[in-house]
Amino acid sequence: AWEEGVDDERVRRMMPSAIARVRQQARVGVLSDAMADDRFCQAVARAVGAGETVKAAAGTIRFTPTAMFEQISGPSPGDLPMRLPGASSSNSVALLGDRLFLKLYRRLQVGPNPEVEVGRFLTEVAQFPNASAVAGVVEYVGADEQVSTLAILQALTPNQGDAWRYTLEYLERVLDKMKTQGPSSDPPEVRYAAFLELMATLGRRTAELHLALATPSGDPLFEPEPITDADVAAWAQSVQEQATTTFDLLARRIDSLSEIARAGGRILLERGRELLQERIGSGAWSGIGGLKTRYHADYHLGQVLMRENDFVIIDFEGEPARRPAERRAKASPMRDVAGMLRSFNYASFAALTRATTELQENVETLEPVAREWETETSRAFLNAYRSRVKGSPLYGDWSGAIRLLDLFLIEKALYELRYELNNRPDWAPVPIRGLAALLTPAI
């Protein structure tokens, strides 16, 4: 884009995403992220709708619409006005009118993209209404026929932000009220009534997502399979191996952590391996039953958008630190339930930290409130989830499902601890305390 002539307004729009200035003789312009250019984004939407292919130097760029493209995009997707969202993202995103959401992946990987696979299944096969429908996909096909996903085009969902932000704001108000007005005489189910009903809705939507992903289709990538004793034993063994990796990493990093993280971390290092062995190493994993299916694979409050008093589930890429094959593997959907319960724990910690930054003496007063809120929220979510899946083949006996939940809660906390130690050491106390609580109430 050049800084003179008819493109002046276009250049001004692109300047916030400019990478460098460029010159061609007397003309000076900017080299910018193409996703900041309305013409580029509109051209992508137009190409997807037309099912175009574009030859590249060593391969082909393939634009493929889904069966829902016209219903999602409307009659003229290439003419929709483009705008950039205010929120940050790990990928490049743009909005087209009030209909389309274009996501360009920044980190390309060869092979099937879990978000595209799951999104298309939910859109075209299960027709699940509480996920963003997929309108199309852009892929690069190399000369060796290997495929990499470049972008996904989805329905734009009107929303009031994600559930993580909503939850933090709600819990901060609860804690602020406690600081100014003191404890309430109402029981927790009354005190948090409206929020608990919202989390019950989230529990039902989560169950409905899992039921949708268990839809029989004949597609081997999605066809539900019975959980075998060997599956569960392998999951338990994997958790033990992850624990070894996690505790070794904690031992190397513990001296660099905050005082509160060091204290909890040392207790984990002293007793964690022994307690983990007691919890899962000698457990009898036979007779769990139920189905293994595709699932969200990175499920937390930041992955659900608020839509009035309901939710839309987004981002089916899976946990970023896991290999693509792991993110696409079938497992018990109870892994998603564990992820959301751990997210409630994170929200409790984040809100408590903000509420006690100025006066640390508030911790003693406010921490029981935050813990009570987490307990009640988890109960509302899990009870609604159980009621919705009752009678389905997703799980065998519910007691077996709870044993899986305990296993996956430990697995998730181990993953979180590795992630925080490597990326956000200040957050390490959350999974450290979570692991301590999960392994034994007495630790």
Steps between C-alpha positions, in 0.01 A plus 500: 500500500631843408479831685366712215209516261180303525637262764555760773206383713595136449855572617376682810289198594797270457756711688432342845598162348794635299822300513729737310505790257595414142606709202459453127685783330317816617204314649508421871264250656463246780549127522212386718328190633256406224230431760482877559400550136128487428560404136702196601244375752213556259692319226551199730127483577418531130750227407365262765147546371614433142710197596804645326851361475813713461827363372805571718869449425506146640138415565141621497287717729156342521185689608217267605147599612292283729141408424397787730701771321216686329275482804778642720652757267196648327486598134814718461774400750767677295328833558465480877680782687805383692607598851759374745390380845629686803601189695841341451529152352767238445398500132416778252128569489262733318123551501298538181177685554286337765523160335855363466804442720827438315787339689844472340724254684838641597655165577461260211518125541489227240202271530135527599400796716292394804299823500401454137418130546290548813342821373389340175364195683298717739378716211422246230435174686390563859360849425585612852357852546727620782827506306611739226397342171775453243444672164822389335870433520820606322772236463843475344561176311871442440655324205521191722121521561553588867230742621539793739205711613554871439166647611147421612188704422224474760166651588542816707320453830362813669614477861571690819857378540644177635397324818844547659467879506137482610585260781792710627288814504223319685730347759680830556163660578427219746833553676466880500157467659648274765767761577251786532191332646632194676369143476148432379252294700358347182602143415736473200234360268303822558801734507628385161164391356508681164861409430448137598208476259726636227765238580231232495421615148869468415497148643205407277660652191821312574306175525318579175835563329621158614178334387535672161858376463373149575257514206535179295616598152701215352803729492784312672649831617188567708322168551468437878693203635455306826749585773699190584687413817819534296404859405454603862817324613690682225355837609601431859851400391525817291408712803775331701752575226382860480540527876863392476566763233312766697667437835843493336427838341371636831818390675710690245290819519394514864768741620382761247137494616319729742507422870147358503571284194828373649327392820231302319745373243732352762212308655410362159860398438518329838174307482347546156641190331404277790150646521449470126598136514249445779223676305542349156797265489334215682143585398276242340409647163276222376131534421489878445297469180362779284618639167810671374433771243647817361469782751592868532849426641572849640182580685485794742309819567693689233370259235132582544334823392209652688191535281226660705446236770652222295837392361675437170802267511802599291863408420523126445875505428589308818768574758780684318782313675374159387589334170234511223448124522425530873251781437316286245491179703178372648465482876237533768325839473544518877833664412305811398308496827829490689626796296199713590517412870867599502402826329269579792800451727706743291221757510482472878875559531504789252212686665641442849840629392351820360284553808791464743776683314483813715421342836641153550310468827185462290621156391389334823151649463449462127664166424219294661250694288693429180528133591128480582415662167719249315339206680146618427579587139663163436205322657245689288695434180559131570145426618352656186749313284414168664126557461539573128714193417292267717367211295753551220777248426772763561572361845446174677427518869537861622740389774733383223464838329602673822810278522592616151432860602741468793766358268455776242495775763845384610614478139375853429667646809829335401471649151421841651801486729734421211346781297526756779857404590600548137293807418344677803686416822288748696199275438675184621327513843166416332588153368729435798211555741265320265721192490538504877123506546444231239756255630384505860304733727774471762800614295 
